[in-house]
Amino acid sequence: MKKGFLFILTILLSVSSFYAQELALVRENDLFGYINKSGVYVIEPQFEKAASFSGKYAAARKDDKWGFINAKGEWVIKPEYDKVKRFNSGYALVYSNEVWKYVDGTGKQLETPVPDKYYDFNDGVALFKKGERIGILGTDGKLILEPKYTVVKNFWEGHAKVKIGESWGLINKKGELVIPADYKEISKYNSNGIWGRKGEDFGVIVDGKLQVVPGATKIWDFHSSSKLTYARKGKTWGFINASGEWVIEPTFNKVKAFVDGLAPVLKGKAWGYINEKGEEVIPFDYRDAEIFGDKGLAPVRDKKWGFVNTSGALVIPMEYDISGGFSFVMSGFKKGFINGLARVKSNKKWGFINEKGEALGGKWFQNAENFVDTSK
């Protein structure tokens, strides 16, 4: 009985592992395919154009028409569209015969009221424009909110920025104003803090009121990894908390977000890292530096990019590029280590390295995108 249970468990784990696989879009010999995290092709290069997976499906082009494939490389939606967009919340926009429509993973159309402009689903809702007003559409194809706002930005963490007249506020996915449109500027929603601007005053919104940050002339959005965000006072930068207090005085020429308790900061012409007390942890030795990513590693640059750990040791030599001038269709770009691998360029080829600096599968490609979990 015990052996039978273990056998079944092994099978289930294997199936789960398969469906949880992460795939990366790569280009080789001018064709697009997908590799797994062993560096092995799961879908051989065969497409004229393709995009990274957005959940279970990826857009791919064949004979000048777009469709969608699954993680086995099978067409789940045949290539018959002139344009397509990414899947989100179970639906993607597709375009043919001069008409946009929403389809699910089987290609079935979602019946919706006819809008004047189509928006992607995002975070379980899509914007819906009729005339000069914008409302909210649900994944059942029905309106959650009749068009009433003049400007609505994309939803982020269940909230969206809206403009009423010349002022900005935040709504939830029901279309309810959770922060009144009283602000000249307002940040995206973040559970760590929200900033706003009234007149020339920048501050943090606390209990529905603007807590003005003394002397601040610009504030950047809070990051999910820290209770602090950065702000500028005149020409120098520092960090504030969600109460609107300067925690690290603005003495730097430029800064970036805290991750793992460390933030890259520019002093004069050199970058280094400080902790949340403002103390120097990694010396100011670099021409550029980025936030920490997975594996406790951060990209730093002299002429080329390498990676330091949280102690400041250079663990991967500065011999790579980490950004490029290309952009795949409908794909995003992130720097540094993500889920154990970093996307880098070496000798005009793109690939992935692990925390030891070893190339994934010993392979390099014309182009490569970051890995995406195809089980979601």
PDB file of C-alpha atoms in Angstrom, residues 24-33 35 41 44-49 321 323-328 333 343-352 362-370:
ATOM      1  CA  ALA A  24      12.305  31.292 -22.206  1.00  0.00           C
ATOM      2  CA  LEU A  25      11.840  32.645 -25.708  1.00  0.00           C
ATOM      3  CA  VAL A  26      15.073  32.514 -27.736  1.00  0.00           C
ATOM      4  CA  ARG A  27      16.062  33.238 -31.309  1.00  0.00           C
ATOM      5  CA  GLU A  28      18.479  31.066 -33.258  1.00  0.00           C
ATOM      6  CA  ASN A  29      19.165  31.117 -36.998  1.00  0.00           C
ATOM      7  CA  ASP A  30      16.480  33.811 -37.332  1.00  0.00           C
ATOM      8  CA  LEU A  31      13.761  31.531 -35.936  1.00  0.00           C
ATOM      9  CA  PHE A  32      12.076  31.620 -32.531  1.00  0.00           C
ATOM     10  CA  GLY A  33      11.736  28.727 -30.106  1.00  0.00           C
ATOM     11  CA  ILE A  35      14.083  26.473 -23.921  1.00  0.00           C
ATOM     12  CA  TYR A  41      14.697  23.156 -26.412  1.00  0.00           C
ATOM     13  CA  GLU A  44      12.332  23.926 -31.426  1.00  0.00           C
ATOM     14  CA  PRO A  45      12.994  27.214 -33.302  1.00  0.00           C
ATOM     15  CA  GLN A  46      10.346  27.301 -36.024  1.00  0.00           C
ATOM     16  CA  PHE A  47       8.434  30.565 -35.810  1.00  0.00           C
ATOM     17  CA  GLU A  48       8.909  33.733 -37.874  1.00  0.00           C
ATOM     18  CA  LYS A  49       7.995  35.813 -34.816  1.00  0.00           C
ATOM     19  CA  ASP A 321      26.004  43.381 -21.159  1.00  0.00           C
ATOM     20  CA  SER A 323      20.464  45.424 -21.665  1.00  0.00           C
ATOM     21  CA  GLY A 324      20.037  45.715 -25.378  1.00  0.00           C
ATOM     22  CA  GLY A 325      18.389  47.724 -28.108  1.00  0.00           C
ATOM     23  CA  PHE A 326      16.038  45.007 -29.303  1.00  0.00           C
ATOM     24  CA  SER A 327      12.509  44.320 -28.179  1.00  0.00           C
ATOM     25  CA  PHE A 328      10.536  41.173 -28.917  1.00  0.00           C
ATOM     26  CA  PHE A 333      12.566  43.325 -19.855  1.00  0.00           C
ATOM     27  CA  ARG A 343      19.907  37.161 -18.830  1.00  0.00           C
ATOM     28  CA  VAL A 344      23.189  38.545 -20.201  1.00  0.00           C
ATOM     29  CA  LYS A 345      25.018  39.249 -23.442  1.00  0.00           C
ATOM     30  CA  SER A 346      28.486  37.991 -24.251  1.00  0.00           C
ATOM     31  CA  ASN A 347      30.378  38.289 -27.542  1.00  0.00           C
ATOM     32  CA  LYS A 348      27.253  39.644 -29.283  1.00  0.00           C
ATOM     33  CA  LYS A 349      25.159  36.648 -28.168  1.00  0.00           C
ATOM     34  CA  TRP A 350      22.476  36.396 -25.486  1.00  0.00           C
ATOM     35  CA  GLY A 351      22.049  33.677 -22.893  1.00  0.00           C
ATOM     36  CA  PHE A 352      21.608  32.932 -19.198  1.00  0.00           C
ATOM     37  CA  GLY A 362      26.641  26.251 -22.515  1.00  0.00           C
ATOM     38  CA  LYS A 363      24.470  27.952 -25.138  1.00  0.00           C
ATOM     39  CA  TRP A 364      24.202  31.470 -26.537  1.00  0.00           C
ATOM     40  CA  PHE A 365      21.542  32.849 -28.864  1.00  0.00           C
ATOM     41  CA  GLN A 366      20.802  35.717 -31.232  1.00  0.00           C
ATOM     42  CA  ASN A 367      18.288  36.973 -28.675  1.00  0.00           C
ATOM     43  CA  ALA A 368      16.787  35.695 -25.452  1.00  0.00           C
ATOM     44  CA  GLU A 369      13.946  36.722 -23.152  1.00  0.00           C
ATOM     45  CA  ASN A 370      13.505  36.044 -19.441  1.00  0.00           C
TER      46      ASN A 370
END
